[in-house]
Amino acid sequence: MILQAYKYRLYPTKKQAIRLQAVLDRTRELYNAALQERKDAYRMAQVSIGYTQQAAQLPEIKEIRPEYADIHSQILQDTLRRVDKAFKAFFRRVKNGEKPGYPRFQAYDRYDSFTFPQSGFSLTQDNRVCLSKIGTLKVKFPQKKKANPPQGTMKTCTIKREGEHWYVVFTCEREQEIVSHPSEEAVGMDLGLLHFGTLSDGSTIENPRHLRVSEQKLKKLQEALSHKKRGSKRRRKAAQVVGKNHRHIRNQRKDFQHKEARKLVNGYQTIVFEKLQPANMSKRPKPKQDEATGAYLPNGASAKAGLNKSILDAGWGQFQQICRNKAEWAGSRVLLVNPKYTSQMCSGCGAIKKKDLSERWHSCSCGCSLDRDHNAALNIKRAGLNLLVNESQARTEPSGDALLRSPRL
Ligand SMILES: [Zn+2]
């Protein structure tokens, strides 16, 4: 079972917004009162009060303060549970010798949500959120088909205020998606500059043309920007255009990566990448500093390795993350292996054969002759399979940082 949160913007009427704020104010008041009670009990009698004792007082509170009777009882229980959690976390930190940080009283801008932990909420046929003792509120689902409406069994419903806006967050429980893999096979992928990636079966994934066109355009805009006078209105305008193009490219790239990641995850049980090494990847000249003034001097970095490269670098990390997320849902896995020697080693015989970056072909005395990136992808795949073997041999021992599973959602 997987838990996933879905967050949507709410559009309450003016009256409803006042009502939401009223519930939020009351729950915040309850939170602070419960915190005060625990504090006092401990200070005056060295007694610690738990959730059960505090929840038992709710009926009485409702009698004295009718405005609390107007709030769904589960919301109030959840508020007291939040206090309980804050204290439990506090005691845990004390026990572990961490900086304890006593639970805090909540101010208006910090306490921004209340929760229906089990029931009291529903979605209507015409996509409105029905909240017990509050009303039926308009909700806006995004246009994307996937997120609309929430999938699986709705477990909890949280109403959240962010600035002037209100949101609803559903947490839903659903079965893990079962994808039948056409093969149980593993694939290694070398991420590169010439091709977006090369797979261990020898095929390549190319950067889409529209993306290359956009990048060329961005490069030109960047150059134009660098010739504009600092502080000028023209420069500011040009910088805005560059920023807009940046965002456009980012979105284009993300779409492309989602598509390619989907293909990989559907096609393979195990996908192996090199672990990215930020320091190595961006081999940029170190910044030069003027010894007398401390000012930074131009070092040619932006012209050589600068912007375009840095976009690509960021793209690889993002691609691996997208693959990991999709793999999690599909029940397959992504492995990251040590990048050492993946391009130098011969995938045929294991000999180390030094090549510089310009050497595009790998040919070895063992008779192995293939594209440099294909050779690397094969090595990456094998390193991943070795990890799996080691893991099954040492099932009882922690596998260390070599194997990075995708994080739980
Ligand atoms: Zn060889």
XYZ file of C-alpha atoms and ligand atoms in Angstrom, residues 346-351 362-368, ligand 1:
14
model
C 36.765 -2.718 -21.280
C 33.322 -4.280 -21.031
C 34.679 -7.354 -22.792
C 37.714 -8.308 -20.727
C 37.831 -5.875 -17.800
C 41.153 -4.314 -18.768
C 36.554 1.825 -27.582
C 38.733 -0.862 -29.116
C 40.637 -3.325 -27.005
C 43.248 -5.961 -27.729
C 40.727 -8.578 -26.607
C 38.813 -7.858 -29.791
C 36.147 -5.746 -28.127
Zn 39.073 -5.887 -23.715
